[in-house]
mmCIF file with all atom_site columns, C-alpha atoms in Angstrom:
data_model
loop_
_atom_site.group_PDB
_atom_site.id
_atom_site.type_symbol
_atom_site.label_atom_id
_atom_site.label_alt_id
_atom_site.label_comp_id
_atom_site.label_asym_id
_atom_site.label_entity_id
_atom_site.label_seq_id
_atom_site.pdbx_PDB_ins_code
_atom_site.Cartn_x
_atom_site.Cartn_y
_atom_site.Cartn_z
_atom_site.occupancy
_atom_site.B_iso_or_equiv
_atom_site.pdbx_formal_charge
_atom_site.auth_seq_id
_atom_site.auth_comp_id
_atom_site.auth_asym_id
_atom_site.auth_atom_id
_atom_site.pdbx_PDB_model_num
ATOM 1   C CA . UNK A 1 1   ? -0.122  -0.038  0.022   1.00 0.00 ? 1010 UNK A CA 1
ATOM 2   C CA . UNK A 1 2   ? 1.271   3.327   -0.985  1.00 0.00 ? 1011 UNK A CA 1
ATOM 3   C CA . UNK A 1 3   ? 1.874   6.130   1.739   1.00 0.00 ? 1012 UNK A CA 1
ATOM 4   C CA . UNK A 1 4   ? -1.554  6.673   3.831   1.00 0.00 ? 1013 UNK A CA 1
ATOM 5   C CA . UNK A 1 5   ? -0.603  10.488  3.330   1.00 0.00 ? 1014 UNK A CA 1
ATOM 6   C CA . UNK A 1 6   ? -2.713  9.966   0.198   1.00 0.00 ? 1015 UNK A CA 1
ATOM 7   C CA . UNK A 1 7   ? -6.123  10.468  1.353   1.00 0.00 ? 1016 UNK A CA 1
ATOM 8   C CA . UNK A 1 8   ? -7.828  8.150   -1.325  1.00 0.00 ? 1017 UNK A CA 1
ATOM 9   C CA . UNK A 1 9   ? -5.984  5.351   0.328   1.00 0.00 ? 1018 UNK A CA 1
ATOM 10  C CA . UNK A 1 10  ? -6.673  6.108   3.753   1.00 0.00 ? 1019 UNK A CA 1
ATOM 11  C CA . UNK A 1 11  ? -10.349 6.181   2.776   1.00 0.00 ? 1020 UNK A CA 1
ATOM 12  C CA . UNK A 1 12  ? -9.839  2.652   1.319   1.00 0.00 ? 1021 UNK A CA 1
ATOM 13  C CA . UNK A 1 13  ? -8.299  1.517   4.327   1.00 0.00 ? 1022 UNK A CA 1
ATOM 14  C CA . UNK A 1 14  ? -10.935 2.520   6.552   1.00 0.00 ? 1023 UNK A CA 1
ATOM 15  C CA . UNK A 1 15  ? -13.824 0.877   4.289   1.00 0.00 ? 1024 UNK A CA 1
ATOM 16  C CA . UNK A 1 16  ? -11.817 -2.361  4.207   1.00 0.00 ? 1025 UNK A CA 1
ATOM 17  C CA . UNK A 1 17  ? -11.173 -2.010  8.187   1.00 0.00 ? 1026 UNK A CA 1
ATOM 18  C CA . UNK A 1 18  ? -14.776 -1.706  8.906   1.00 0.00 ? 1027 UNK A CA 1
ATOM 19  C CA . UNK A 1 19  ? -15.915 -4.505  6.526   1.00 0.00 ? 1028 UNK A CA 1
ATOM 20  C CA . UNK A 1 20  ? -13.479 -6.909  8.007   1.00 0.00 ? 1029 UNK A CA 1
ATOM 21  C CA . UNK A 1 21  ? -14.259 -6.117  11.399  1.00 0.00 ? 1030 UNK A CA 1
ATOM 22  C CA . UNK A 1 22  ? -17.775 -7.230  10.960  1.00 0.00 ? 1031 UNK A CA 1
ATOM 23  C CA . UNK A 1 23  ? -16.399 -10.475 10.233  1.00 0.00 ? 1032 UNK A CA 1
ATOM 24  C CA . UNK A 1 24  ? -14.060 -10.682 12.958  1.00 0.00 ? 1033 UNK A CA 1
ATOM 25  C CA . UNK A 1 25  ? -11.265 -10.391 10.829  1.00 0.00 ? 1034 UNK A CA 1
ATOM 26  C CA . UNK A 1 26  ? -8.123  -8.013  11.367  1.00 0.00 ? 1035 UNK A CA 1
ATOM 27  C CA . UNK A 1 27  ? -6.561  -5.523  8.581   1.00 0.00 ? 1036 UNK A CA 1
ATOM 28  C CA . UNK A 1 28  ? -2.700  -5.691  8.725   1.00 0.00 ? 1037 UNK A CA 1
ATOM 29  C CA . UNK A 1 29  ? -1.260  -2.860  6.701   1.00 0.00 ? 1038 UNK A CA 1
ATOM 30  C CA . UNK A 1 30  ? 2.156   -2.798  5.111   1.00 0.00 ? 1039 UNK A CA 1
ATOM 31  C CA . UNK A 1 31  ? 3.827   0.349   3.725   1.00 0.00 ? 1040 UNK A CA 1
ATOM 32  C CA . UNK A 1 32  ? 6.318   -0.107  0.748   1.00 0.00 ? 1041 UNK A CA 1
ATOM 33  C CA . UNK A 1 33  ? 8.195   3.471   1.200   1.00 0.00 ? 1042 UNK A CA 1
ATOM 34  C CA . UNK A 1 34  ? 7.646   4.043   -2.648  1.00 0.00 ? 1043 UNK A CA 1
ATOM 35  C CA . UNK A 1 35  ? 10.786  1.621   -3.532  1.00 0.00 ? 1044 UNK A CA 1
ATOM 36  C CA . UNK A 1 36  ? 10.607  -1.777  -5.103  1.00 0.00 ? 1045 UNK A CA 1
ATOM 37  C CA . UNK A 1 37  ? 12.766  -3.293  -2.419  1.00 0.00 ? 1046 UNK A CA 1
ATOM 38  C CA . UNK A 1 38  ? 10.354  -1.992  0.286   1.00 0.00 ? 1047 UNK A CA 1
ATOM 39  C CA . UNK A 1 39  ? 7.211   -3.370  -1.429  1.00 0.00 ? 1048 UNK A CA 1
ATOM 40  C CA . UNK A 1 40  ? 8.758   -6.713  -1.922  1.00 0.00 ? 1049 UNK A CA 1
ATOM 41  C CA . UNK A 1 41  ? 9.955   -6.891  1.888   1.00 0.00 ? 1050 UNK A CA 1
ATOM 42  C CA . UNK A 1 42  ? 6.314   -5.759  2.971   1.00 0.00 ? 1051 UNK A CA 1
ATOM 43  C CA . UNK A 1 43  ? 4.591   -8.643  1.007   1.00 0.00 ? 1052 UNK A CA 1
ATOM 44  C CA . UNK A 1 44  ? 6.910   -10.861 2.078   1.00 0.00 ? 1053 UNK A CA 1
ATOM 45  C CA . UNK A 1 45  ? 6.353   -9.966  6.193   1.00 0.00 ? 1054 UNK A CA 1
ATOM 46  C CA . UNK A 1 46  ? 2.616   -9.935  5.442   1.00 0.00 ? 1055 UNK A CA 1
ATOM 47  C CA . UNK A 1 47  ? 2.682   -13.669 3.925   1.00 0.00 ? 1056 UNK A CA 1
ATOM 48  C CA . UNK A 1 48  ? 5.041   -14.687 7.120   1.00 0.00 ? 1057 UNK A CA 1
ATOM 49  C CA . UNK A 1 49  ? 2.550   -13.718 9.184   1.00 0.00 ? 1058 UNK A CA 1
ATOM 50  C CA . UNK A 1 50  ? -0.169  -15.943 7.504   1.00 0.00 ? 1059 UNK A CA 1
ATOM 51  C CA . UNK A 1 51  ? -2.523  -13.376 6.161   1.00 0.00 ? 1060 UNK A CA 1
ATOM 52  C CA . UNK A 1 52  ? -5.495  -14.747 4.153   1.00 0.00 ? 1061 UNK A CA 1
ATOM 53  C CA . UNK A 1 53  ? -5.155  -12.473 1.154   1.00 0.00 ? 1062 UNK A CA 1
ATOM 54  C CA . UNK A 1 54  ? -3.828  -9.325  -0.158  1.00 0.00 ? 1063 UNK A CA 1
ATOM 55  C CA . UNK A 1 55  ? -5.094  -6.034  -1.262  1.00 0.00 ? 1064 UNK A CA 1
ATOM 56  C CA . UNK A 1 56  ? -2.495  -4.069  -3.218  1.00 0.00 ? 1065 UNK A CA 1
ATOM 57  C CA . UNK A 1 57  ? -1.693  -0.680  -5.136  1.00 0.00 ? 1066 UNK A CA 1
ATOM 58  C CA . UNK A 1 58  ? 1.652   -1.633  -6.865  1.00 0.00 ? 1067 UNK A CA 1
ATOM 59  C CA . UNK A 1 59  ? 4.315   0.695   -7.221  1.00 0.00 ? 1068 UNK A CA 1
ATOM 60  C CA . UNK A 1 60  ? 5.706   -0.591  -10.394 1.00 0.00 ? 1069 UNK A CA 1
ATOM 61  C CA . UNK A 1 61  ? 3.531   -3.020  -12.402 1.00 0.00 ? 1070 UNK A CA 1
ATOM 62  C CA . UNK A 1 62  ? 6.711   -4.224  -14.486 1.00 0.00 ? 1071 UNK A CA 1
ATOM 63  C CA . UNK A 1 63  ? 8.547   -5.386  -11.497 1.00 0.00 ? 1072 UNK A CA 1
ATOM 64  C CA . UNK A 1 64  ? 9.255   -9.290  -12.001 1.00 0.00 ? 1073 UNK A CA 1
ATOM 65  C CA . UNK A 1 65  ? 10.283  -10.123 -8.783  1.00 0.00 ? 1074 UNK A CA 1
ATOM 66  C CA . UNK A 1 66  ? 6.857   -8.813  -7.338  1.00 0.00 ? 1075 UNK A CA 1
ATOM 67  C CA . UNK A 1 67  ? 5.312   -10.909 -10.118 1.00 0.00 ? 1076 UNK A CA 1
ATOM 68  C CA . UNK A 1 68  ? 7.110   -14.176 -9.203  1.00 0.00 ? 1077 UNK A CA 1
ATOM 69  C CA . UNK A 1 69  ? 6.413   -13.592 -5.324  1.00 0.00 ? 1078 UNK A CA 1
ATOM 70  C CA . UNK A 1 70  ? 2.674   -12.814 -5.804  1.00 0.00 ? 1079 UNK A CA 1
ATOM 71  C CA . UNK A 1 71  ? 1.930   -15.569 -8.127  1.00 0.00 ? 1080 UNK A CA 1
ATOM 72  C CA . UNK A 1 72  ? 3.311   -18.226 -5.803  1.00 0.00 ? 1081 UNK A CA 1
ATOM 73  C CA . UNK A 1 73  ? 1.688   -17.076 -2.705  1.00 0.00 ? 1082 UNK A CA 1
ATOM 74  C CA . UNK A 1 74  ? -1.510  -19.321 -2.914  1.00 0.00 ? 1083 UNK A CA 1
ATOM 75  C CA . UNK A 1 75  ? -3.926  -16.468 -1.490  1.00 0.00 ? 1084 UNK A CA 1
ATOM 76  C CA . UNK A 1 76  ? -6.394  -14.411 -2.991  1.00 0.00 ? 1085 UNK A CA 1
ATOM 77  C CA . UNK A 1 77  ? -5.086  -11.035 -4.311  1.00 0.00 ? 1086 UNK A CA 1
ATOM 78  C CA . UNK A 1 78  ? -6.968  -7.855  -5.176  1.00 0.00 ? 1087 UNK A CA 1
ATOM 79  C CA . UNK A 1 79  ? -5.178  -4.950  -7.153  1.00 0.00 ? 1088 UNK A CA 1
ATOM 80  C CA . UNK A 1 80  ? -6.452  -1.479  -6.749  1.00 0.00 ? 1089 UNK A CA 1
ATOM 81  C CA . UNK A 1 81  ? -6.298  0.659   -9.994  1.00 0.00 ? 1090 UNK A CA 1
ATOM 82  C CA . UNK A 1 82  ? -3.322  -1.394  -11.548 1.00 0.00 ? 1091 UNK A CA 1
ATOM 83  C CA . UNK A 1 83  ? -3.360  -3.356  -14.782 1.00 0.00 ? 1092 UNK A CA 1
ATOM 84  C CA . UNK A 1 84  ? -0.207  -5.802  -14.306 1.00 0.00 ? 1093 UNK A CA 1
ATOM 85  C CA . UNK A 1 85  ? -1.872  -8.455  -16.334 1.00 0.00 ? 1094 UNK A CA 1
ATOM 86  C CA . UNK A 1 86  ? 1.045   -10.907 -15.788 1.00 0.00 ? 1095 UNK A CA 1
ATOM 87  C CA . UNK A 1 87  ? 0.019   -11.244 -11.843 1.00 0.00 ? 1096 UNK A CA 1
ATOM 88  C CA . UNK A 1 88  ? -3.218  -13.760 -11.008 1.00 0.00 ? 1097 UNK A CA 1
ATOM 89  C CA . UNK A 1 89  ? -5.630  -11.352 -9.145  1.00 0.00 ? 1098 UNK A CA 1
ATOM 90  C CA . UNK A 1 90  ? -8.806  -9.519  -9.257  1.00 0.00 ? 1099 UNK A CA 1
ATOM 91  C CA . UNK A 1 91  ? -8.692  -5.966  -10.033 1.00 0.00 ? 1100 UNK A CA 1
ATOM 92  C CA . UNK A 1 92  ? -10.783 -2.730  -9.037  1.00 0.00 ? 1101 UNK A CA 1
ATOM 93  C CA . UNK A 1 93  ? -10.174 -0.161  -11.470 1.00 0.00 ? 1102 UNK A CA 1
ATOM 94  C CA . UNK A 1 94  ? -11.003 3.588   -11.732 1.00 0.00 ? 1103 UNK A CA 1
ATOM 95  C CA . UNK A 1 95  ? -11.839 5.659   -14.502 1.00 0.00 ? 1104 UNK A CA 1
ATOM 96  C CA . UNK A 1 96  ? -9.602  8.529   -14.685 1.00 0.00 ? 1105 UNK A CA 1
ATOM 97  C CA . UNK A 1 97  ? -11.108 10.314  -17.762 1.00 0.00 ? 1106 UNK A CA 1
ATOM 98  C CA . UNK A 1 98  ? -14.167 12.131  -16.607 1.00 0.00 ? 1107 UNK A CA 1
ATOM 99  C CA . UNK A 1 99  ? -12.049 13.974  -14.071 1.00 0.00 ? 1108 UNK A CA 1
ATOM 100 C CA . UNK A 1 100 ? -9.031  15.300  -16.381 1.00 0.00 ? 1109 UNK A CA 1
ATOM 101 C CA . UNK A 1 101 ? -11.382 15.790  -19.452 1.00 0.00 ? 1110 UNK A CA 1
ATOM 102 C CA . UNK A 1 102 ? -13.533 18.119  -16.840 1.00 0.00 ? 1111 UNK A CA 1
ATOM 103 C CA . UNK A 1 103 ? -10.530 20.101  -15.442 1.00 0.00 ? 1112 UNK A CA 1
ATOM 104 C CA . UNK A 1 104 ? -9.313  20.740  -18.889 1.00 0.00 ? 1113 UNK A CA 1
ATOM 105 C CA . UNK A 1 105 ? -12.503 21.932  -19.986 1.00 0.00 ? 1114 UNK A CA 1
ATOM 106 C CA . UNK A 1 106 ? -13.206 24.276  -17.299 1.00 0.00 ? 1115 UNK A CA 1
ATOM 107 C CA . UNK A 1 107 ? -9.702  25.741  -17.831 1.00 0.00 ? 1116 UNK A CA 1
ATOM 108 C CA . UNK A 1 108 ? -9.908  26.285  -21.485 1.00 0.00 ? 1117 UNK A CA 1
ATOM 109 C CA . UNK A 1 109 ? -13.513 27.873  -20.995 1.00 0.00 ? 1118 UNK A CA 1
ATOM 110 C CA . UNK A 1 110 ? -11.686 30.344  -18.297 1.00 0.00 ? 1119 UNK A CA 1
ATOM 111 C CA . UNK A 1 111 ? -8.966  31.247  -20.770 1.00 0.00 ? 1120 UNK A CA 1
ATOM 112 C CA . UNK A 1 112 ? -6.329  29.059  -19.769 1.00 0.00 ? 1121 UNK A CA 1
ATOM 113 C CA . UNK A 1 113 ? -5.106  27.461  -22.770 1.00 0.00 ? 1122 UNK A CA 1
ATOM 114 C CA . UNK A 1 114 ? -1.544  26.401  -22.050 1.00 0.00 ? 1123 UNK A CA 1
ATOM 115 C CA . UNK A 1 115 ? -1.914  23.569  -19.536 1.00 0.00 ? 1124 UNK A CA 1
ATOM 116 C CA . UNK A 1 116 ? 0.603   21.278  -18.181 1.00 0.00 ? 1125 UNK A CA 1
ATOM 117 C CA . UNK A 1 117 ? 0.187   17.987  -16.275 1.00 0.00 ? 1126 UNK A CA 1
ATOM 118 C CA . UNK A 1 118 ? 2.411   16.612  -13.444 1.00 0.00 ? 1127 UNK A CA 1
ATOM 119 C CA . UNK A 1 119 ? 1.219   12.950  -13.708 1.00 0.00 ? 1128 UNK A CA 1
ATOM 120 C CA . UNK A 1 120 ? 2.015   9.450   -12.077 1.00 0.00 ? 1129 UNK A CA 1
ATOM 121 C CA . UNK A 1 121 ? 4.780   7.551   -13.377 1.00 0.00 ? 1130 UNK A CA 1
ATOM 122 C CA . UNK A 1 122 ? 3.736   5.644   -16.337 1.00 0.00 ? 1131 UNK A CA 1
ATOM 123 C CA . UNK A 1 123 ? 4.648   2.251   -14.820 1.00 0.00 ? 1132 UNK A CA 1
ATOM 124 C CA . UNK A 1 124 ? 1.578   2.246   -13.053 1.00 0.00 ? 1133 UNK A CA 1
ATOM 125 C CA . UNK A 1 125 ? -2.199  2.612   -14.346 1.00 0.00 ? 1134 UNK A CA 1
ATOM 126 C CA . UNK A 1 126 ? -3.111  5.920   -13.377 1.00 0.00 ? 1135 UNK A CA 1
ATOM 127 C CA . UNK A 1 127 ? 0.003   7.340   -14.984 1.00 0.00 ? 1136 UNK A CA 1
ATOM 128 C CA . UNK A 1 128 ? -1.027  6.188   -18.081 1.00 0.00 ? 1137 UNK A CA 1
ATOM 129 C CA . UNK A 1 129 ? -4.575  6.578   -18.142 1.00 0.00 ? 1138 UNK A CA 1
ATOM 130 C CA . UNK A 1 130 ? -4.270  10.149  -16.851 1.00 0.00 ? 1139 UNK A CA 1
ATOM 131 C CA . UNK A 1 131 ? -1.760  10.925  -19.458 1.00 0.00 ? 1140 UNK A CA 1
ATOM 132 C CA . UNK A 1 132 ? -3.935  9.686   -22.239 1.00 0.00 ? 1141 UNK A CA 1
ATOM 133 C CA . UNK A 1 133 ? -6.914  11.723  -20.979 1.00 0.00 ? 1142 UNK A CA 1
ATOM 134 C CA . UNK A 1 134 ? -4.914  14.705  -20.774 1.00 0.00 ? 1143 UNK A CA 1
ATOM 135 C CA . UNK A 1 135 ? -3.499  14.544  -24.138 1.00 0.00 ? 1144 UNK A CA 1
ATOM 136 C CA . UNK A 1 136 ? -6.688  13.485  -25.966 1.00 0.00 ? 1145 UNK A CA 1
ATOM 137 C CA . UNK A 1 137 ? -8.467  16.655  -24.243 1.00 0.00 ? 1146 UNK A CA 1
ATOM 138 C CA . UNK A 1 138 ? -5.516  19.138  -24.858 1.00 0.00 ? 1147 UNK A CA 1
ATOM 139 C CA . UNK A 1 139 ? -3.681  17.607  -27.831 1.00 0.00 ? 1148 UNK A CA 1
ATOM 140 C CA . UNK A 1 140 ? -0.554  18.430  -25.790 1.00 0.00 ? 1149 UNK A CA 1
ATOM 141 C CA . UNK A 1 141 ? 1.411   15.305  -25.112 1.00 0.00 ? 1150 UNK A CA 1
ATOM 142 C CA . UNK A 1 142 ? 4.670   17.525  -24.517 1.00 0.00 ? 1151 UNK A CA 1
ATOM 143 C CA . UNK A 1 143 ? 3.290   19.279  -21.656 1.00 0.00 ? 1152 UNK A CA 1
ATOM 144 C CA . UNK A 1 144 ? 3.089   16.374  -19.576 1.00 0.00 ? 1153 UNK A CA 1
ATOM 145 C CA . UNK A 1 145 ? 5.772   15.518  -16.814 1.00 0.00 ? 1154 UNK A CA 1
ATOM 146 C CA . UNK A 1 146 ? 5.460   12.068  -14.960 1.00 0.00 ? 1155 UNK A CA 1
ATOM 147 C CA . UNK A 1 147 ? 7.541   10.953  -12.060 1.00 0.00 ? 1156 UNK A CA 1
ATOM 148 C CA . UNK A 1 148 ? 7.205   9.811   -8.531  1.00 0.00 ? 1157 UNK A CA 1
ATOM 149 C CA . UNK A 1 149 ? 4.465   11.544  -6.559  1.00 0.00 ? 1158 UNK A CA 1
ATOM 150 C CA . UNK A 1 150 ? 7.065   12.904  -3.888  1.00 0.00 ? 1159 UNK A CA 1
ATOM 151 C CA . UNK A 1 151 ? 7.715   16.670  -2.697  1.00 0.00 ? 1160 UNK A CA 1
ATOM 152 C CA . UNK A 1 152 ? 10.973  16.366  -4.399  1.00 0.00 ? 1161 UNK A CA 1
ATOM 153 C CA . UNK A 1 153 ? 9.858   15.079  -7.668  1.00 0.00 ? 1162 UNK A CA 1
ATOM 154 C CA . UNK A 1 154 ? 6.923   17.662  -7.708  1.00 0.00 ? 1163 UNK A CA 1
ATOM 155 C CA . UNK A 1 155 ? 9.019   20.594  -7.398  1.00 0.00 ? 1164 UNK A CA 1
ATOM 156 C CA . UNK A 1 156 ? 11.703  19.441  -9.895  1.00 0.00 ? 1165 UNK A CA 1
ATOM 157 C CA . UNK A 1 157 ? 8.954   18.880  -12.367 1.00 0.00 ? 1166 UNK A CA 1
ATOM 158 C CA . UNK A 1 158 ? 7.301   21.960  -11.910 1.00 0.00 ? 1167 UNK A CA 1
ATOM 159 C CA . UNK A 1 159 ? 10.560  23.784  -12.217 1.00 0.00 ? 1168 UNK A CA 1
ATOM 160 C CA . UNK A 1 160 ? 11.297  22.054  -15.585 1.00 0.00 ? 1169 UNK A CA 1
ATOM 161 C CA . UNK A 1 161 ? 8.016   22.843  -16.836 1.00 0.00 ? 1170 UNK A CA 1
ATOM 162 C CA . UNK A 1 162 ? 7.913   26.439  -16.077 1.00 0.00 ? 1171 UNK A CA 1
ATOM 163 C CA . UNK A 1 163 ? 11.299  26.752  -17.751 1.00 0.00 ? 1172 UNK A CA 1
ATOM 164 C CA . UNK A 1 164 ? 10.646  24.791  -20.825 1.00 0.00 ? 1173 UNK A CA 1
ATOM 165 C CA . UNK A 1 165 ? 7.054   26.220  -21.314 1.00 0.00 ? 1174 UNK A CA 1
ATOM 166 C CA . UNK A 1 166 ? 7.034   30.232  -20.950 1.00 0.00 ? 1175 UNK A CA 1
ATOM 167 C CA . UNK A 1 167 ? 3.534   30.614  -21.980 1.00 0.00 ? 1176 UNK A CA 1
ATOM 168 C CA . UNK A 1 168 ? 2.240   28.056  -19.309 1.00 0.00 ? 1177 UNK A CA 1
ATOM 169 C CA . UNK A 1 169 ? -0.975  29.120  -17.966 1.00 0.00 ? 1178 UNK A CA 1
ATOM 170 C CA . UNK A 1 170 ? -2.175  26.350  -15.543 1.00 0.00 ? 1179 UNK A CA 1
ATOM 171 C CA . UNK A 1 171 ? -1.087  23.291  -14.411 1.00 0.00 ? 1180 UNK A CA 1
ATOM 172 C CA . UNK A 1 172 ? -2.691  19.841  -13.032 1.00 0.00 ? 1181 UNK A CA 1
ATOM 173 C CA . UNK A 1 173 ? -1.323  17.825  -10.304 1.00 0.00 ? 1182 UNK A CA 1
ATOM 174 C CA . UNK A 1 174 ? -1.560  14.333  -9.319  1.00 0.00 ? 1183 UNK A CA 1
ATOM 175 C CA . UNK A 1 175 ? -0.895  13.596  -5.846  1.00 0.00 ? 1184 UNK A CA 1
ATOM 176 C CA . UNK A 1 176 ? -0.866  15.486  -2.342  1.00 0.00 ? 1185 UNK A CA 1
ATOM 177 C CA . UNK A 1 177 ? 2.981   15.476  -1.900  1.00 0.00 ? 1186 UNK A CA 1
ATOM 178 C CA . UNK A 1 178 ? 3.806   16.166  -5.462  1.00 0.00 ? 1187 UNK A CA 1
ATOM 179 C CA . UNK A 1 179 ? 1.333   19.164  -5.182  1.00 0.00 ? 1188 UNK A CA 1
ATOM 180 C CA . UNK A 1 180 ? 3.279   20.503  -2.073  1.00 0.00 ? 1189 UNK A CA 1
ATOM 181 C CA . UNK A 1 181 ? 6.337   20.284  -4.224  1.00 0.00 ? 1190 UNK A CA 1
ATOM 182 C CA . UNK A 1 182 ? 4.784   22.396  -6.787  1.00 0.00 ? 1191 UNK A CA 1
ATOM 183 C CA . UNK A 1 183 ? 3.220   24.836  -4.566  1.00 0.00 ? 1192 UNK A CA 1
ATOM 184 C CA . UNK A 1 184 ? 6.457   25.410  -2.972  1.00 0.00 ? 1193 UNK A CA 1
ATOM 185 C CA . UNK A 1 185 ? 8.271   26.138  -6.453  1.00 0.00 ? 1194 UNK A CA 1
ATOM 186 C CA . UNK A 1 186 ? 5.313   28.868  -7.133  1.00 0.00 ? 1195 UNK A CA 1
ATOM 187 C CA . UNK A 1 187 ? 5.689   30.359  -3.899  1.00 0.00 ? 1196 UNK A CA 1
ATOM 188 C CA . UNK A 1 188 ? 9.167   31.197  -4.140  1.00 0.00 ? 1197 UNK A CA 1
ATOM 189 C CA . UNK A 1 189 ? 8.736   32.643  -7.604  1.00 0.00 ? 1198 UNK A CA 1
ATOM 190 C CA . UNK A 1 190 ? 5.587   34.725  -6.951  1.00 0.00 ? 1199 UNK A CA 1
ATOM 191 C CA . UNK A 1 191 ? 7.969   36.577  -4.431  1.00 0.00 ? 1200 UNK A CA 1
ATOM 192 C CA . UNK A 1 192 ? 10.612  37.124  -7.255  1.00 0.00 ? 1201 UNK A CA 1
ATOM 193 C CA . UNK A 1 193 ? 8.226   37.677  -10.227 1.00 0.00 ? 1202 UNK A CA 1
ATOM 194 C CA . UNK A 1 194 ? 4.611   38.596  -8.800  1.00 0.00 ? 1203 UNK A CA 1
ATOM 195 C CA . UNK A 1 195 ? 2.834   36.250  -11.232 1.00 0.00 ? 1204 UNK A CA 1
ATOM 196 C CA . UNK A 1 196 ? 0.092   33.898  -10.688 1.00 0.00 ? 1205 UNK A CA 1
ATOM 197 C CA . UNK A 1 197 ? -0.038  30.647  -12.206 1.00 0.00 ? 1206 UNK A CA 1
ATOM 198 C CA . UNK A 1 198 ? -2.816  28.371  -10.865 1.00 0.00 ? 1207 UNK A CA 1
ATOM 199 C CA . UNK A 1 199 ? -2.673  24.724  -9.517  1.00 0.00 ? 1208 UNK A CA 1
ATOM 200 C CA . UNK A 1 200 ? -5.367  22.544  -10.041 1.00 0.00 ? 1209 UNK A CA 1
ATOM 201 C CA . UNK A 1 201 ? -5.369  19.138  -7.967  1.00 0.00 ? 1210 UNK A CA 1
ATOM 202 C CA . UNK A 1 202 ? -6.256  15.930  -9.609  1.00 0.00 ? 1211 UNK A CA 1
ATOM 203 C CA . UNK A 1 203 ? -7.951  14.693  -6.204  1.00 0.00 ? 1212 UNK A CA 1
ATOM 204 C CA . UNK A 1 204 ? -9.019  16.263  -3.141  1.00 0.00 ? 1213 UNK A CA 1
ATOM 205 C CA . UNK A 1 205 ? -6.422  16.628  -0.582  1.00 0.00 ? 1214 UNK A CA 1
ATOM 206 C CA . UNK A 1 206 ? -5.512  18.861  2.578   1.00 0.00 ? 1215 UNK A CA 1
ATOM 207 C CA . UNK A 1 207 ? -2.907  20.441  0.437   1.00 0.00 ? 1216 UNK A CA 1
ATOM 208 C CA . UNK A 1 208 ? -5.456  21.073  -2.412  1.00 0.00 ? 1217 UNK A CA 1
ATOM 209 C CA . UNK A 1 209 ? -7.992  22.765  0.050   1.00 0.00 ? 1218 UNK A CA 1
#
């Protein structure tokens, strides 16, 4: 499971825990720390505890070591918003298109025509789906900056986008930690340049509010 600072995952955990509690079962949470190695260690520790099943949101769907580990568990697996077709599992998938398409439409109506996107890495389904929806809505594949949803990555990608696109009029940012990084860049630049570049969150979060 990714960091629970991501409010969407906190909500998922709360619902799962509530349902399991009603059946006298316990939810055991493992966090990978956003690394392949950490993810593999977390899965192995959970399996050593004798869990009856795994509900996961993989950090990298291409990881062959994780594929081999999961396909040999013998327990039911549910993947949250991940394709990872090489893994034997059930899947719960989200349609990312309506949110991105709606945001882009409102920005364009409001006169914001040069729109950038700080998205998830394309090694996971949300990154690919959000990127496709954004490119279809804007026709601007070149304004997408994909990467880890960390504060450092959000700041670095925001700087790259601003410096490479001087006419940028708005930025859509995925992930609360990346939003923090992007906002820190804008705050420092506003002090020097007195410009106002809006950031739009692709999901509700305390940072976005």
